[in-house]
mmCIF file of C-alpha atoms in Angstrom:
data_model
loop_
_atom_site.group_PDB
_atom_site.id
_atom_site.type_symbol
_atom_site.label_atom_id
_atom_site.label_comp_id
_atom_site.label_asym_id
_atom_site.label_seq_id
_atom_site.Cartn_x
_atom_site.Cartn_y
_atom_site.Cartn_z
ATOM 1 C CA MET A 1 -37.113 -17.931 67.120
ATOM 2 C CA PRO A 2 -39.981 -15.479 67.394
ATOM 3 C CA SER A 3 -43.405 -17.036 67.726
ATOM 4 C CA GLN A 4 -44.731 -14.622 65.095
ATOM 5 C CA LEU A 5 -42.716 -12.478 62.691
ATOM 6 C CA ILE A 6 -43.638 -8.803 62.494
ATOM 7 C CA TYR A 7 -41.025 -7.949 59.858
ATOM 8 C CA GLN A 8 -38.664 -9.847 57.609
ATOM 9 C CA THR A 9 -36.123 -8.707 55.047
ATOM 10 C CA SER A 10 -33.246 -10.166 53.109
ATOM 11 C CA ALA A 11 -29.978 -8.985 51.655
ATOM 12 C CA THR A 12 -28.000 -10.473 48.805
ATOM 13 C CA ALA A 13 -24.217 -10.190 48.688
ATOM 14 C CA THR A 14 -21.989 -10.840 45.712
ATOM 15 C CA GLY A 15 -18.202 -10.828 45.679
ATOM 16 C CA GLY A 16 -17.778 -11.269 49.437
ATOM 17 C CA ARG A 17 -15.888 -8.494 51.236
ATOM 18 C CA ASP A 18 -14.930 -6.917 47.914
ATOM 19 C CA GLY A 19 -18.331 -6.916 46.298
ATOM 20 C CA ALA A 20 -21.769 -5.471 46.841
ATOM 21 C CA ALA A 21 -24.885 -6.053 48.894
ATOM 22 C CA THR A 22 -28.458 -5.136 48.048
ATOM 23 C CA LEU A 23 -31.593 -5.170 50.173
ATOM 24 C CA SER A 24 -34.714 -6.957 48.955
ATOM 25 C CA ASP A 25 -37.168 -4.296 50.137
ATOM 26 C CA SER A 26 -35.232 -1.097 49.499
ATOM 27 C CA ASP A 27 -33.339 0.753 46.807
ATOM 28 C CA VAL A 28 -30.330 0.800 49.123
ATOM 29 C CA SER A 29 -27.208 -1.035 48.062
ATOM 30 C CA PHE A 30 -23.729 -1.067 49.541
ATOM 31 C CA ARG A 31 -20.304 -1.346 47.995
ATOM 32 C CA LEU A 32 -18.471 -3.790 50.221
ATOM 33 C CA VAL A 33 -14.776 -3.446 51.003
ATOM 34 C CA ALA A 34 -12.388 -5.282 53.276
ATOM 35 C CA PRO A 35 -11.687 -3.490 56.570
ATOM 36 C CA LYS A 36 -9.020 -0.816 56.213
ATOM 37 C CA GLN A 37 -6.378 0.239 58.680
ATOM 38 C CA PRO A 38 -7.566 3.016 61.024
ATOM 39 C CA GLY A 39 -7.423 6.362 59.253
ATOM 40 C CA ALA A 40 -7.174 4.848 55.768
ATOM 41 C CA PRO A 41 -9.814 6.057 53.291
ATOM 42 C CA ALA A 42 -12.484 3.528 52.352
ATOM 43 C CA ASP A 43 -14.737 3.660 49.309
ATOM 44 C CA GLY A 44 -17.410 1.415 50.767
ATOM 45 C CA VAL A 45 -18.483 -0.326 53.960
ATOM 46 C CA ASN A 46 -17.590 -3.669 55.471
ATOM 47 C CA PRO A 47 -19.844 -6.223 57.169
ATOM 48 C CA GLU A 48 -18.606 -5.273 60.648
ATOM 49 C CA GLN A 49 -19.603 -1.637 60.073
ATOM 50 C CA LEU A 50 -23.074 -2.680 58.952
ATOM 51 C CA PHE A 51 -23.439 -4.987 61.976
ATOM 52 C CA ALA A 52 -22.301 -2.189 64.311
ATOM 53 C CA ALA A 53 -24.794 0.286 62.817
ATOM 54 C CA GLY A 54 -27.660 -2.203 62.939
ATOM 55 C CA TYR A 55 -26.928 -3.268 66.514
ATOM 56 C CA ALA A 56 -26.569 0.341 67.727
ATOM 57 C CA ALA A 57 -29.912 1.353 66.195
ATOM 58 C CA CYS A 58 -31.684 -1.785 67.408
ATOM 59 C CA PHE A 59 -30.333 -1.446 70.965
ATOM 60 C CA LEU A 60 -31.432 2.188 71.175
ATOM 61 C CA SER A 61 -34.905 1.216 69.961
ATOM 62 C CA ALA A 62 -35.055 -1.525 72.616
ATOM 63 C CA LEU A 63 -33.970 1.043 75.215
ATOM 64 C CA LYS A 64 -36.731 3.442 74.109
ATOM 65 C CA HIS A 65 -39.278 0.609 74.283
ATOM 66 C CA VAL A 66 -38.197 -0.321 77.807
ATOM 67 C CA ALA A 67 -38.159 3.313 78.960
ATOM 68 C CA GLN A 68 -41.655 3.909 77.598
ATOM 69 C CA ALA A 69 -42.970 0.766 79.302
ATOM 70 C CA GLN A 70 -41.436 1.940 82.589
ATOM 71 C CA LYS A 71 -42.653 5.517 82.051
ATOM 72 C CA VAL A 72 -39.124 6.921 82.047
ATOM 73 C CA LYS A 73 -38.493 9.891 79.763
ATOM 74 C CA LEU A 74 -35.284 9.483 77.788
ATOM 75 C CA PRO A 75 -33.341 12.569 76.751
ATOM 76 C CA ALA A 76 -33.370 13.491 73.050
ATOM 77 C CA GLU A 77 -29.568 13.093 73.144
ATOM 78 C CA ALA A 78 -29.759 9.415 74.158
ATOM 79 C CA SER A 79 -27.342 7.406 72.037
ATOM 80 C CA THR A 80 -25.680 4.035 71.668
ATOM 81 C CA THR A 81 -22.257 3.372 70.196
ATOM 82 C CA THR A 82 -21.565 -0.210 69.210
ATOM 83 C CA THR A 83 -17.989 -1.253 68.489
ATOM 84 C CA VAL A 84 -17.427 -4.438 66.491
ATOM 85 C CA GLY A 85 -14.043 -6.100 66.044
ATOM 86 C CA ILE A 86 -13.107 -9.234 64.129
ATOM 87 C CA GLY A 87 -10.154 -11.532 64.629
ATOM 88 C CA PRO A 88 -8.977 -15.136 64.606
ATOM 89 C CA ARG A 89 -10.279 -17.461 67.317
ATOM 90 C CA ASP A 90 -7.927 -19.773 69.236
ATOM 91 C CA GLU A 91 -10.056 -22.771 68.229
ATOM 92 C CA GLY A 92 -9.946 -21.785 64.538
ATOM 93 C CA GLY A 93 -11.978 -19.578 62.271
ATOM 94 C CA PHE A 94 -12.828 -15.983 63.074
ATOM 95 C CA GLY A 95 -14.942 -14.399 65.775
ATOM 96 C CA LEU A 96 -16.460 -11.057 66.655
ATOM 97 C CA GLU A 97 -15.957 -8.890 69.699
ATOM 98 C CA VAL A 98 -18.749 -6.437 70.453
ATOM 99 C CA SER A 99 -19.162 -3.667 72.997
ATOM 100 C CA ILE A 100 -22.077 -1.292 73.475
ATOM 101 C CA GLU A 101 -21.765 2.086 75.131
ATOM 102 C CA VAL A 102 -24.983 3.852 76.104
ATOM 103 C CA SER A 103 -25.261 7.565 76.821
ATOM 104 C CA LEU A 104 -28.323 8.750 78.760
ATOM 105 C CA PRO A 105 -27.486 12.298 79.871
ATOM 106 C CA GLY A 106 -29.632 13.540 82.739
ATOM 107 C CA VAL A 107 -30.913 10.080 83.739
ATOM 108 C CA ASP A 108 -29.728 9.019 87.193
ATOM 109 C CA ALA A 109 -27.193 6.186 87.135
ATOM 110 C CA GLY A 110 -29.378 3.580 88.861
ATOM 111 C CA THR A 111 -32.329 4.128 86.557
ATOM 112 C CA ALA A 112 -30.068 4.263 83.500
ATOM 113 C CA GLN A 113 -28.329 0.988 84.388
ATOM 114 C CA ALA A 114 -31.664 -0.761 84.982
ATOM 115 C CA LEU A 115 -32.908 0.442 81.574
ATOM 116 C CA VAL A 116 -29.712 -0.737 79.849
ATOM 117 C CA ASP A 117 -29.845 -4.150 81.550
ATOM 118 C CA THR A 118 -33.491 -4.653 80.547
ATOM 119 C CA ALA A 119 -32.877 -3.412 76.995
ATOM 120 C CA HIS A 120 -30.086 -6.000 76.666
ATOM 121 C CA GLN A 121 -32.669 -8.703 77.493
ATOM 122 C CA VAL A 122 -35.203 -7.261 75.000
ATOM 123 C CA CYS A 123 -32.984 -6.307 72.021
ATOM 124 C CA PRO A 124 -33.237 -8.782 69.122
ATOM 125 C CA TYR A 125 -29.513 -8.397 68.313
ATOM 126 C CA SER A 126 -28.598 -9.130 71.942
ATOM 127 C CA ASN A 127 -30.868 -12.170 71.925
ATOM 128 C CA ALA A 128 -29.470 -13.424 68.613
ATOM 129 C CA THR A 129 -25.858 -13.124 69.755
ATOM 130 C CA ARG A 130 -26.292 -14.307 73.362
ATOM 131 C CA GLY A 131 -24.113 -17.329 74.002
ATOM 132 C CA GLY A 132 -21.980 -16.753 70.902
ATOM 133 C CA LEU A 133 -20.613 -13.353 71.850
ATOM 134 C CA SER A 134 -19.766 -11.880 75.210
ATOM 135 C CA ILE A 135 -21.449 -8.469 75.248
ATOM 136 C CA THR A 136 -21.738 -6.201 78.250
ATOM 137 C CA PRO A 137 -23.442 -2.849 77.603
ATOM 138 C CA THR A 138 -22.000 0.023 79.617
ATOM 139 C CA LEU A 139 -23.083 3.549 80.426
ATOM 140 C CA ALA A 140 -20.949 6.399 79.110
#
C-alpha cells in the first residue's frame, strides 16, 4: 500500500463480461463483452483489454520517470505493448498471463535494459501484480 495516495478513482461494472463499466471521475463508459476469437468483430471491450491498455500506459510512464531521473533521453517513438491472456489454472479458478514488450529505438541495449528493469520495480501495476503473476518485460 502507498504511504500517501496521490490519486484515486473507481469504476462500477454491471452485467459482468456482458455489461458495462463507468468511471467515477470521467464521462467515459465502456460496453463490456466477453473475449472473442481472434479476428472476430467485437462491439465493446473486455476486462483483459482494459488491463492491457492500463498496464502498457503505466509501464511507459514509469519508464519515462526512470529515464528522466537518470538523465536519459527517450525517443519520441518509445512504446510498450502489453499482452494479457486469461485461462484456467491447474489449482482451480482462472489466472492471467502477462508479457510486456518495450521498444526504445536508438537507445543502446545495456542502457535500455537497465531502464526497463528499474521501471519494472517502479511501475504500480508491476508492484500490484508481483508475486501473483510472472511478468518479465523484454526489449523489442
